[in-house]
Structure formats: structure tokens, C-alpha cells
XYZ file of C-alpha atoms in Angstrom:
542
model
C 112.114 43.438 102.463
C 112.132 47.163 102.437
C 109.162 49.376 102.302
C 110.195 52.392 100.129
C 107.925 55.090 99.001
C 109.917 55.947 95.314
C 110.096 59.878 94.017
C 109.660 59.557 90.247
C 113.657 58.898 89.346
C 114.391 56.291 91.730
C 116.587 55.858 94.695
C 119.125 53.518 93.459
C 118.653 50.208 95.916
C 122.501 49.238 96.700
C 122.790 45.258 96.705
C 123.742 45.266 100.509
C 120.495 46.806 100.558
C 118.504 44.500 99.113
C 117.092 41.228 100.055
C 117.565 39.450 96.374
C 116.395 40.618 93.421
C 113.880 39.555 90.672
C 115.484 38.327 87.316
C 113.604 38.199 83.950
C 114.500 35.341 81.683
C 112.708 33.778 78.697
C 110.284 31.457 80.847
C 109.115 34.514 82.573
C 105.340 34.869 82.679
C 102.889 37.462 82.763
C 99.019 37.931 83.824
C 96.497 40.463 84.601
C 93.345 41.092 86.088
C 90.224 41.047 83.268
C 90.539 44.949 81.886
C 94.348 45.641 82.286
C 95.342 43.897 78.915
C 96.333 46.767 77.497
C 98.531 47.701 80.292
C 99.732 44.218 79.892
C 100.785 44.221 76.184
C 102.106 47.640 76.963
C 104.196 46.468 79.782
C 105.520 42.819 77.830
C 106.061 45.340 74.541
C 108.413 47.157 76.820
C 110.188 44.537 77.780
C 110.111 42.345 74.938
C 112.965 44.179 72.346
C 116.144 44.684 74.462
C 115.546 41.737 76.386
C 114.035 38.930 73.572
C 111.930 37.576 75.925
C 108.343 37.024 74.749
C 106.932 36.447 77.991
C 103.890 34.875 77.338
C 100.745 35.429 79.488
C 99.855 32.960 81.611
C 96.047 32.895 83.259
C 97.882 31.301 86.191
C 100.247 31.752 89.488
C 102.344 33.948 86.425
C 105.783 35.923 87.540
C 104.343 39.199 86.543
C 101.229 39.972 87.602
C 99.309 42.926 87.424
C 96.406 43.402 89.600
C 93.456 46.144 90.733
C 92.970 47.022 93.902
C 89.674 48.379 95.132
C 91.400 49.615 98.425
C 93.841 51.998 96.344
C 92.986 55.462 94.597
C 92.892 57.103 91.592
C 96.877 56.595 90.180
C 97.989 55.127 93.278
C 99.851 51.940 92.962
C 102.201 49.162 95.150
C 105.156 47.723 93.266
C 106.304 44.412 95.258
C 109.354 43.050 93.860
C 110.445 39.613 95.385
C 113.173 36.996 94.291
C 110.528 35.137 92.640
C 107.814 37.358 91.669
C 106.879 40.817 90.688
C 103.331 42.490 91.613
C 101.858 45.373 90.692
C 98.775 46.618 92.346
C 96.806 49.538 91.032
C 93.546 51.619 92.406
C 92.949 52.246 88.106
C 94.525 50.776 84.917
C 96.673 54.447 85.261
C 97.755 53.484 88.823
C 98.687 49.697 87.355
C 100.722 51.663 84.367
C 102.603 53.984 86.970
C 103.433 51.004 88.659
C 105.081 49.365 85.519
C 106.816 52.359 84.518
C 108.322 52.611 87.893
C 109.609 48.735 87.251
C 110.809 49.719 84.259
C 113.255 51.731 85.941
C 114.346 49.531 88.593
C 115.640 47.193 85.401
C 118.780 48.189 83.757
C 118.766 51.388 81.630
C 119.150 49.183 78.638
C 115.664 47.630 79.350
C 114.622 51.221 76.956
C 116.308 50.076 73.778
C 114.644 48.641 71.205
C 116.770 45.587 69.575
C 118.111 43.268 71.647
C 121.022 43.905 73.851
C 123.542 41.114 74.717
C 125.618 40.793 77.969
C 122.782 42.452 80.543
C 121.139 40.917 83.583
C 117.808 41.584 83.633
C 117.365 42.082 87.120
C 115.499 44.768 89.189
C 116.228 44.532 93.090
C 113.773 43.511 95.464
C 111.364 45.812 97.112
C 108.450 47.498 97.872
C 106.730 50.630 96.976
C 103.954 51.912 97.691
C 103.016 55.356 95.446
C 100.943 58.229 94.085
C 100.824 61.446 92.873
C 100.482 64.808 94.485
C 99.063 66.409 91.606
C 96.481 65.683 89.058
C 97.646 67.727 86.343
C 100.972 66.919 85.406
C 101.566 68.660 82.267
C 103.405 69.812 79.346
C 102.513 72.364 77.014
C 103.979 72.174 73.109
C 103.883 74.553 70.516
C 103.294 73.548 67.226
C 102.330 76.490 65.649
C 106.364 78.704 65.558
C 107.774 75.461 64.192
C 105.539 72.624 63.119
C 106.387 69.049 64.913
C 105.193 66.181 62.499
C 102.618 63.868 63.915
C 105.798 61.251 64.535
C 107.432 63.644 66.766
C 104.439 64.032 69.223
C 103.701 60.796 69.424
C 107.499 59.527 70.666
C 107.295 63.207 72.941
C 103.926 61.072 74.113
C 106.674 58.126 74.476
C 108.874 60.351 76.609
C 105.881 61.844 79.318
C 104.628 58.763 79.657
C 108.169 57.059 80.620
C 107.882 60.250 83.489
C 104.486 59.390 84.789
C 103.344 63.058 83.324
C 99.462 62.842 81.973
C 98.662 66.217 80.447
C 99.656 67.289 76.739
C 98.303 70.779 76.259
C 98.847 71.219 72.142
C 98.848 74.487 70.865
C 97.660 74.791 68.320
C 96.439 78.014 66.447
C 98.471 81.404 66.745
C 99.691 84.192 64.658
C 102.234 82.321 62.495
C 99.719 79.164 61.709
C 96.893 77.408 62.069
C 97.699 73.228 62.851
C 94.663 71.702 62.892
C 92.130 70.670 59.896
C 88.746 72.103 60.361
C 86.278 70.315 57.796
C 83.714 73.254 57.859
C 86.542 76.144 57.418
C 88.950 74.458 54.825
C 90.881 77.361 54.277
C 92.319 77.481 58.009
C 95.094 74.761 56.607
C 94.757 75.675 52.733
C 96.113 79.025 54.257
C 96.651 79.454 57.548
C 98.590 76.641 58.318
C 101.778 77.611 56.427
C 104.207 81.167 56.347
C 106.401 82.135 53.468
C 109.361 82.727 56.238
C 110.263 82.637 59.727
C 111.957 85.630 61.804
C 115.445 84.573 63.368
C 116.198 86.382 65.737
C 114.537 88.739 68.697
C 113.409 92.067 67.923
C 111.967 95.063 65.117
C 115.070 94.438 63.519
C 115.405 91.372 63.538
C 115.654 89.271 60.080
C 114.444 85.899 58.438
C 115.126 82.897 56.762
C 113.398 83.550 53.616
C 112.091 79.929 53.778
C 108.528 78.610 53.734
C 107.849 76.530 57.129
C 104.268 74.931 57.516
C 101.824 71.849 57.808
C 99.426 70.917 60.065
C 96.962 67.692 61.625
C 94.290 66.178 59.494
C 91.871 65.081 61.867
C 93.135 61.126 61.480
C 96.044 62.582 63.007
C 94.687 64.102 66.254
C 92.451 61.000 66.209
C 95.298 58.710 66.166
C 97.587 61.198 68.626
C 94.406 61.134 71.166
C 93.969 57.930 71.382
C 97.860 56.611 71.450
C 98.119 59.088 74.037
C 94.980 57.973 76.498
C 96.744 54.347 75.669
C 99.097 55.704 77.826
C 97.109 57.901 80.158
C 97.851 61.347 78.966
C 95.033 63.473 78.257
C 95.283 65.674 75.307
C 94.208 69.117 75.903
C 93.812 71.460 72.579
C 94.361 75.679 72.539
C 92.766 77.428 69.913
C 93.608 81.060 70.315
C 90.809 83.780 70.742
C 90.295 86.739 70.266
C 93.701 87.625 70.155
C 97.126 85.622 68.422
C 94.682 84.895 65.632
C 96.629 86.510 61.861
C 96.677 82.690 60.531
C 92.974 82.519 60.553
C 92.781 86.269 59.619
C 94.960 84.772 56.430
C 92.574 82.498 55.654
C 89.121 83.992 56.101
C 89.940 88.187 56.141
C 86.526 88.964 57.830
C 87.269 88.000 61.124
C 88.783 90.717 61.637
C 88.201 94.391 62.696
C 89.811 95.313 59.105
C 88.582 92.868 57.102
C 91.216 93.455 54.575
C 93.535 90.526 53.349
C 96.600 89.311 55.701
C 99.537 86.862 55.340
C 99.992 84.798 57.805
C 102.458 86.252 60.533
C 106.426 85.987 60.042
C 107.336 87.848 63.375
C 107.186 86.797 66.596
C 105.902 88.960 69.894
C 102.440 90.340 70.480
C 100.293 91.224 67.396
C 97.948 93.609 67.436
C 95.508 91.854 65.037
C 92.541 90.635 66.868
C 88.938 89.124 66.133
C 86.458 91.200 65.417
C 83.281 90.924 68.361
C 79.983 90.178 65.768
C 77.864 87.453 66.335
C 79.240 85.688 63.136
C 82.611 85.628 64.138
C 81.199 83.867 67.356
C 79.530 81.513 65.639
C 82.611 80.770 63.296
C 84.646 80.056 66.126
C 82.197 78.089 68.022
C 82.098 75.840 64.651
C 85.535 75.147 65.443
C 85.059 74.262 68.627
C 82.426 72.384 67.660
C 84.926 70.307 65.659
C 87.721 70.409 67.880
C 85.286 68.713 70.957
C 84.617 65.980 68.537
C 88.408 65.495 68.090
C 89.263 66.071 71.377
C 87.339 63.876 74.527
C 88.966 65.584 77.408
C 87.056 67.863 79.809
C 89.211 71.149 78.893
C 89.385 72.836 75.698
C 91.644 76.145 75.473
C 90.405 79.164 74.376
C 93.536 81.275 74.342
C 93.097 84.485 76.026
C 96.248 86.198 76.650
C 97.971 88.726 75.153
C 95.184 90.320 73.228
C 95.592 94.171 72.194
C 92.602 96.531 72.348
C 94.174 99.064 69.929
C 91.849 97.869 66.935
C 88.628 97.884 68.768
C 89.480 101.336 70.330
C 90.449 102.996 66.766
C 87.101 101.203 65.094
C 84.079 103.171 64.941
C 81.884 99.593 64.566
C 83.511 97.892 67.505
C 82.965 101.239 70.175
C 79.429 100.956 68.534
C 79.104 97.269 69.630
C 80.112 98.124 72.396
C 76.916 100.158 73.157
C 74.871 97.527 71.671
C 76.492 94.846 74.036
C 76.027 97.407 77.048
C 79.717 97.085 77.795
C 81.586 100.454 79.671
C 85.360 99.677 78.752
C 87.028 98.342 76.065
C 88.509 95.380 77.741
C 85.354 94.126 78.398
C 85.210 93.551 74.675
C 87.635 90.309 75.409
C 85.718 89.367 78.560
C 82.170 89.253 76.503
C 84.616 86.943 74.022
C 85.716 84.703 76.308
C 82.144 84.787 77.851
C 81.034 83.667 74.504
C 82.713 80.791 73.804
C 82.413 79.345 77.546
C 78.836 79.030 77.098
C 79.423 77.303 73.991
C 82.157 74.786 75.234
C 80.155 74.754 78.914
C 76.671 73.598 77.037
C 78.638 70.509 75.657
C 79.928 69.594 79.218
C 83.066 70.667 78.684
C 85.768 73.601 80.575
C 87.264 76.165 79.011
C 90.620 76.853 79.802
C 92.540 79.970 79.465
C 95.945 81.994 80.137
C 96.016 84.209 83.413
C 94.757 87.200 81.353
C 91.268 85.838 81.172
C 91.065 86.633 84.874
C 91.099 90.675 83.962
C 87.406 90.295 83.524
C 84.296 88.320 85.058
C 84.654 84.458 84.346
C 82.388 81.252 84.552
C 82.881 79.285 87.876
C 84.033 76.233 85.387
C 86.548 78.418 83.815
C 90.465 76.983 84.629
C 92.834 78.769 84.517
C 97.047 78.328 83.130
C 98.957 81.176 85.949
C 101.923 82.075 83.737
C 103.105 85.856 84.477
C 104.131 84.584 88.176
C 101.803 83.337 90.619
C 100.162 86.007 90.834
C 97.486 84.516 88.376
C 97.027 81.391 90.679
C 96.792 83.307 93.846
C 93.740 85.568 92.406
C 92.264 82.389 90.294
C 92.081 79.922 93.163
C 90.637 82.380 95.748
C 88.009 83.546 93.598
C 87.065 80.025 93.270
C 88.585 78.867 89.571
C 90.889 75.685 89.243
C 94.210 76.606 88.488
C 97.666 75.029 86.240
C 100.543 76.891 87.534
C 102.933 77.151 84.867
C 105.148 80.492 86.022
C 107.269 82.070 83.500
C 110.236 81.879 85.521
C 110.188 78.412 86.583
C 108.247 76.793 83.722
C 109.096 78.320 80.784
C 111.721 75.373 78.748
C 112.066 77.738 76.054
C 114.027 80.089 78.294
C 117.940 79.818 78.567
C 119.440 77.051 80.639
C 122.439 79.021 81.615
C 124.743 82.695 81.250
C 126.932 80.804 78.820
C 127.410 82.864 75.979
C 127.318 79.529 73.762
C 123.377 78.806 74.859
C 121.441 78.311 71.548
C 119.238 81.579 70.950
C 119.443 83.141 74.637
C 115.574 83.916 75.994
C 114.908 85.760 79.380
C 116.922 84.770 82.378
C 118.275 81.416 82.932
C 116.183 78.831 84.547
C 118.071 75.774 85.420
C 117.450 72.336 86.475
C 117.929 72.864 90.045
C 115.452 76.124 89.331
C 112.546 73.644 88.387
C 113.500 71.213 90.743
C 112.398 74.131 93.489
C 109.357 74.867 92.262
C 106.289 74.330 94.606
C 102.777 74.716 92.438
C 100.902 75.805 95.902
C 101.356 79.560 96.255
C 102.209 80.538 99.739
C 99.263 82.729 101.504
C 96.553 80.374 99.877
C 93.540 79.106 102.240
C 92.999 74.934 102.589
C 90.082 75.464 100.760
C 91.773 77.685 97.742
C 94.912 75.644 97.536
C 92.262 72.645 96.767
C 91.948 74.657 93.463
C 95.128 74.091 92.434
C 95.224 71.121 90.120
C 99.217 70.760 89.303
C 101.075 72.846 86.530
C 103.178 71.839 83.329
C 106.383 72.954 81.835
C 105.844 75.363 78.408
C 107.507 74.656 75.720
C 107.527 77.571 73.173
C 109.091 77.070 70.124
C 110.319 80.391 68.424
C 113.474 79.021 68.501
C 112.770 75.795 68.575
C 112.824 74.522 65.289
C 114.001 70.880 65.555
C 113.021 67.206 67.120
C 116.995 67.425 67.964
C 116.549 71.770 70.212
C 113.379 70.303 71.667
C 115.305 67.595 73.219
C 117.946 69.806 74.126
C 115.283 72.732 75.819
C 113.036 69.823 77.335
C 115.716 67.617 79.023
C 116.687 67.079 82.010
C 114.639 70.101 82.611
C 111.559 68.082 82.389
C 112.217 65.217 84.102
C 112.747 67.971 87.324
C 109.767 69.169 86.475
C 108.160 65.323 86.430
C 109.163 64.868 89.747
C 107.541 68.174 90.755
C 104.214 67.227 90.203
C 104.921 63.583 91.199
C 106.172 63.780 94.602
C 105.957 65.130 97.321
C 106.854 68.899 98.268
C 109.549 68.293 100.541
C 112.942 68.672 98.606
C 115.981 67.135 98.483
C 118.491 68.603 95.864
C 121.866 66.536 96.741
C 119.892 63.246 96.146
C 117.533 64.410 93.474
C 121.240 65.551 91.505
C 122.177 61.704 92.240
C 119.249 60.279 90.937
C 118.862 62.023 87.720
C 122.570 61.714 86.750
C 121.572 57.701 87.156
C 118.580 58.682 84.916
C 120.818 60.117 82.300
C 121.138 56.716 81.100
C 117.800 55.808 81.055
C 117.410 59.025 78.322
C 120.508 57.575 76.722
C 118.820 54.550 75.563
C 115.495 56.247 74.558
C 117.849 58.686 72.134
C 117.234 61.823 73.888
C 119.602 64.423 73.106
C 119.362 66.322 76.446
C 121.538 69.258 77.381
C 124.661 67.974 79.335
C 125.493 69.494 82.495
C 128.969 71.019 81.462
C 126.734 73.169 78.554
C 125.791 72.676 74.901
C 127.514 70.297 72.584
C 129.233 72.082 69.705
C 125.529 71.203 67.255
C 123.528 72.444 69.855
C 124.998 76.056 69.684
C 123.359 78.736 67.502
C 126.158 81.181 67.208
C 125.316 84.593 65.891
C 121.977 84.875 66.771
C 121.548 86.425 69.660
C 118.310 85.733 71.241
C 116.790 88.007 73.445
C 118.681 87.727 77.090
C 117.373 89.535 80.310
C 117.598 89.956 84.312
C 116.211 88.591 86.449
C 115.160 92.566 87.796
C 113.880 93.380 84.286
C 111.658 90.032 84.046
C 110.282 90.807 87.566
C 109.721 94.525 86.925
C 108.168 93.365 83.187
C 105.940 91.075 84.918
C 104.875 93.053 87.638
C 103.463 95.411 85.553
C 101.260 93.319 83.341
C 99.622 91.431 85.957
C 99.059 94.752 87.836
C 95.429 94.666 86.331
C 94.661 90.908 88.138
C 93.087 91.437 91.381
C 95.205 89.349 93.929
């Protein structure tokens, strides 16, 4: 019997290969060790619709069994597949869930439909595997603030990282054009904030709108219920509210926040806005209610705080802000956004939890608890991990799923430079030039999906796939690549998204409903992105 040691798509296993296989049939049987149920039912739910096999547990010598193993670690897992049995071994209930995911795919693609398909074999070759991940943050970042995703659209994008072994869903969730989560205390953050009486089409000043309303937003049953379908599936569920800057929605909804005061809509543009938070004490304790609200919603360890792309033009023109300034015995300006940031760490840090912030958070002094998302470069996670901060590498140029897949003119809504599957597929979250002890600092990274111009279930699809099953793998597997066979692979995993219903860009370019012709998107080169990047992360010491 082979010993194989799987990257996340699998190597296909040839049947000259192969010594038997394992066949599922309505008397097969399934059992766990006491604590894995949940895995279990997840595992016979998976198997149960396109096959119509119940398979009963059985507290016996069952064909499935699913087992933990004291002498594995955290995620790690062995999948032995024999002619007569299957087991899965796990160091956790997460390893034990890898494991079955991995089995999953070893079955036909078909096993991922859910009514019951005639004429298949339901057989998965024998073999062994024995397998973990490199990374512990494997993660994907969704907007839901530029275009709103209902709740049912995050939980089957839940559906679609778990089936790729991925275990981080950052949520953004306040910005500019909306505010997508209920606070209790703070009503009018959704009465408000949370919708925009049109959205901007296209890239630039001159760009125009749709003259149509686009909102809604999570009552806190939802994020309960997302949070806990996703640890069900062992994804953590990290939340962003934005501070101090990308904050009009809740400048909508409660007008002293700000440095004007003065009544706001809620943002129909896109790019940077120069509307920021006010720096009083009140508008630090408003914020840490929120917080305060969003920990209770939210279990996980990190809790983002925004950060990036914050204007100091307000505080500079204000006479009160330059006069808190004195008061807070602050020299520049900028520091105005580090004392922010300062502010709510302590809050977040007293409740046991991290804060976790864009790359721009590192222009100032931070906590030594503070993580950090790199995303102008690397040049964030090269300065983060040897000043001793954790770090999510999530580069622009390789992580970015809202950016164009290709130069064809017929790409929907053209962003930045092309960034192609192979592109992810070569990206390496270890900077080069890092120390052993520095590059221990670097947790994993996540793809970012921005959604300006993603305004449909149907474009996230086509932006996040295959994309992010490269990027899966990534974080997965080893660093040692293999293009050719990773190409071979994923067109075998093609089918696999065929069953779930993914609508995932096709190799040859977009299908005639995934165009967006006449708008034009905003297109650049690769030497203006690097020459745009390089100078605003000129301020991050390296």
C-alpha cells in the first residue's frame, strides 16, 4: 500500500497504482471515538445525498472509523484507505475533519452533490496519507460592507473554505459605504449606517452611479448562527471594525464622532475618505462599546481594529484636535492614529483578546500582542515580524481576488495588474531575509476579497475561483512548488467545484455573463503598482 503525503487537491492515484480500493455501499458503517460525533454526522451528511446511503453508526469493528490520536498534532491527520476499511486518525477533532475532507476527494466528484446520483461507483482508491498544515492561519478575507452578502451566502462561502481545509474568515465589516453589524447599545449604526442611497460604478472622480439603494446588515442571531456553523467546521471567524479612519457609515449615524460633527450620508464613492474619528475620550469609549459587543459575538482571539488608510487632513486643519494633541503630549499628527489604535488595544487586550490591524498600524509604536495583516507588499511582514508582532501576509499583488485575472479586454471591471492562478500558486508567505526566530512570527496569510465590484454571489465565484483553491494549497502544503502537476490537479478539481455549483472563471477567460462591458475598471502596471506601493510603505521601518 502506498504511503503518500497529499497537497490539498490530490494526486490522482492511477488504478495500476493502487492496491484495491475501498467501495461505499448501503451496509457501510461508521464509528468514532467519544467527542468526534460531530465530525461524524458531518462526515455521513456528506456522504449521505449523492450516494443514498445512510450509513448508520455502528459502536463496533465499523468500515469508517474515525479515531484521535494522542501521538499526532494540532490538524495533523493519517487517512488509511484499505479494500475493506477506511481510517481516519486525527491529533484534534480539526485534524479528524481534514482527514475526511481529504476522503471526500479521493471519492468521485459527484460525492459533492446533493440528491442522489445514479450510475457512480463509490469508490476511493486505496492508500495512505499521512498530513498537516504548514500554516496556522489559512485565511480569507470578505467584504461585506461595498456590496452586502446575505447571511445565506457566507454560510455556503463557509461551505466552500471548509471543502479547502482553509480555517480563517476575516469579515469586514464596517467601512465608509456601511455599517453590517447590529450593535444593541448604538441602534442607529444599522437604522443608518448600514444602507447607501447608491453605489459608484466605475473607478475614478468622474466616475458615475447606479442611482439604486444597496444595504442590510447582521442582527446578532446572525453572526451567532455564522460563528458557530463556522467553528462546526473549524473556521474561526475573525471581525474588522474600522478605526479611526474608513468610518462615514458610523459618521451617518451618530455625526459626533467626527472632527466636524456636522451630518453625513453614508459614502457612495469608493477610494480613501478623508473623514476620520475624532480623538476625545467619548468617541473612545463609543467604540470600545462596540467592541464590547462585538467580543461577545465573536469568541476568537483576534478582533480587527482597522487601521489603514486613515487621512490626517482633518485633525491637522482642526484647532480642537492640534489642541488634543498638547493635552495627549503627542509631537506629530500621526501619532494621533497611533494613541487610537493604542486605545482600543488596551481595551480588546484587558478582555484577553488581540487586536489585529492593516500594515499601517506599524507607522507608530504598537502592543507586543498586536498582529498584524502585511498588504502593501511584504514590506509590512518583514518590519512586523522582526520587531516581534505576528504577522498574516496577504500582499496586494499576490492576494488581492478582487484584482483582474488577466489583460483580456473582456475581464469584468479591470482592477490593478493581473494576478493569475499560477501568480498565487507562487506565493511563499515567509519573506526572504527573515531570522528563524522572526519567520516564527509569521502565522500564514489569506486571499482579500474586496468587493467594489463585486456585487453578486454569481462575480464572487467568478473573482474567488480557482484563484482560491491556489491559494488553499499555499497555506496547506508545503513550500516547495510544483506548477505542471499542481495545473493537473486542479483541472481534476474543476469537477469537484462543478458539483458544489461554483461558477469559477474558466481558463480560456470569462463566459459571455461574466463580462461587464463598458465599465472600465481601473487597470494598471505592474511598474505603476510597484512605484505606488513603494511609496506608501516608505514610512514602515523595514
Amino acid at each position: 500500500m502506498p504511503f503518500t503525503a497529499l497537497p490539498l487537491l490530490p494526486v490522482p492515484v492511477h488504478e495500476e497504482h493502487a492496491a484495491g480500493e475501498f467501495l461505499l455501499s448501503a451496509a457501510t458503517t461508521l464509528s468514532c471515538t467519544p467527542g468526534l460525533e460531530p465530525v461524524a454526522i458531518g462526515l455521513q451528511n456528506a456522504l449521505r445525498p449523492a450516494t443514498g446511503f445512510h450509513l448508520m453508526f455502528d459502536a463496533g469493528d465499523a468500515d469508517i472509523s474515525l479515531l484521535l490520536d494522542p501521538g499526532l498534532g494540532q490538524a495533523e491527520y493519517t487517512l488509511e484507505v484499505s479494500p475493506g476499511k477506511v481510517e481516519v486518525r486525527g491529533g484534534d477533532a480539526a485534524g479528524v475533519f481534514y482527514g475526511c475532507q481529504t476522503l471526500l476527494q479521493l471519492l468521485p466528484a459527484a460525492i459533492f452533490r446533493t440528491a442522489p446520483v445514479a450510475g457512480v461507483r463509490w469508490a476511493a482508491p486505496a492508500c495512505r496519507v499521512a498530513d498537516k498544515p504548514r500554516f496556522g492561519w489559512r485565511g480569507t478575507m470578505l467584504d461585506v460592507v461595498r456590496h452586502f452578502m446575505p447571511k445565506r451566502e457566507i454560510l455556503r462561502f463557509i461551505d466552500l473554505m471548509a471543502m479547502h481545509k482553509l480555517n480563517t474568515l476575516h469579515l469586514h465589516l464596517t467601512d465608509d459605504q456601511g455599517w453590517r453589524v447590529e450593535i444593541l447599545r448604538y441602534p442607529k449604526l444599522t437604522q443608518i449606517g448600514a444602507w447607501r442611497r447608491e453605489t459608484q460604478m466605475d473607478a475614478g472622480t468622474d466616475a458615475g452611479s447606479d442611482g439604486r439603494p444597496h444595504g442590510g446588515f447582521y442582527t446578532q442571531d446572525d453572526i451567532r448562527e455564522i460563528v458557530a456553523y463556522a467553528a462546526a467546521r473549524f473556521i474561526d471567524v475573525v471581525p474588522e471594525i474600522e478605526t479611526p479612519g474608513h468610518v462615514q457609515a458610523a459618521l451617518a449615524a451618530y455625526p459626533e464622532l467626527g472632527v466636524q460633527g456636522h451630518a453625513m450620508e453614508v459614502y457612495t464613492r469608493w477610494g480613501i475618505n478623508y473623514n476620520v474619528l475624532n480623538v476625545e475620550d467619548s468617541t473612545v469609549e463609543f467604540f470600545n462599546n462596540v467592541f464590547d459587543e462585538i467580543m461577545d459575538l465573536f469568541p476568537g482571539t483576534y478582533i480587527g481594529i482597522g487601521g489603514d488608510e486613515c487621512p490626517k487632513d482633518q485633525w491637522l486643519a482642526d484647532p480642537r484636535s492640534v489642541e488634543r494633541m498638547t493635552e495627549l503630549g503627542l509631537d506629530r499628527v500621526e501619532d494621533l492614529q497611533t494613541w487610537f489604535i493604542a486605545q482600543m488595544d488596551k481595551h480588546i487586550s484587558a478582555r484577553g483578546r488581540r487586536i489585529f490591524g492593516w500594515d499601517e498600524i506599524l507607522e507608530g509604536d504598537l502592543a507586543p500582542t498586536a498582529t498584524v495583516a502585511s498588504w502593501r507588499g511584504m514590506t509590512g511582514a518583514l518590519s512586523a515580524a522582526r520587531r516581534g508582532h505576528d504577522v498574516v501576509c496577504c500582499p496586494d499583488n499576490l492576494a488581492y481576488f478582487d484584482y483582474r485575472q488577466s489583460e483580456l479586454a473582456a475581464e469584468p471591471i479591470p482592477v490593478s495588474i493581473p494576478l493569475t492562478v499560477a501568480d498565487v500558486y507562487g506565493f511563499d508567505p515567509v519573506p526572504p531575509g527573515l531570522s528563524p526566530e522572526a519567520e516564527h512570527h509569521i502565522l500564514g496569510g489569506q486571499a482579500n476579497l474586496w468587493t467594489e465590484y463585486i456585487d453578486s454571489p454569481r462575480m464572487l465565484d467568478y473573482m474567488a475561483f480557482p484563484r482560491l483553491c491556489a491559494m488553499a494549497e499555499v497555506l496547506w502544503s508545503t513550500p516547495e512548488k510544483n506548477l505542471p502537476g499542481f495545473s493537473t490537479r486542479l483541472e481534476a478539481h474543476l469537477s469537484r467545484l462543478d458539483a458544489v455549483g461554483v461558477e469559477y472563471r474558466q481558463s480560456a477567460g470569462p463566459l459571455p455573463w461574466q463580462q461587464r462591458p463598458g465599465i472600465k475598471g481601473r487597470p494598471e502596471t505592474v511598474a505603476e503598482r510597484a512605484a505606488h506601493i513603494g511609496k506608501i510603505v516608505a514610512s514602515i521601518e523595514s
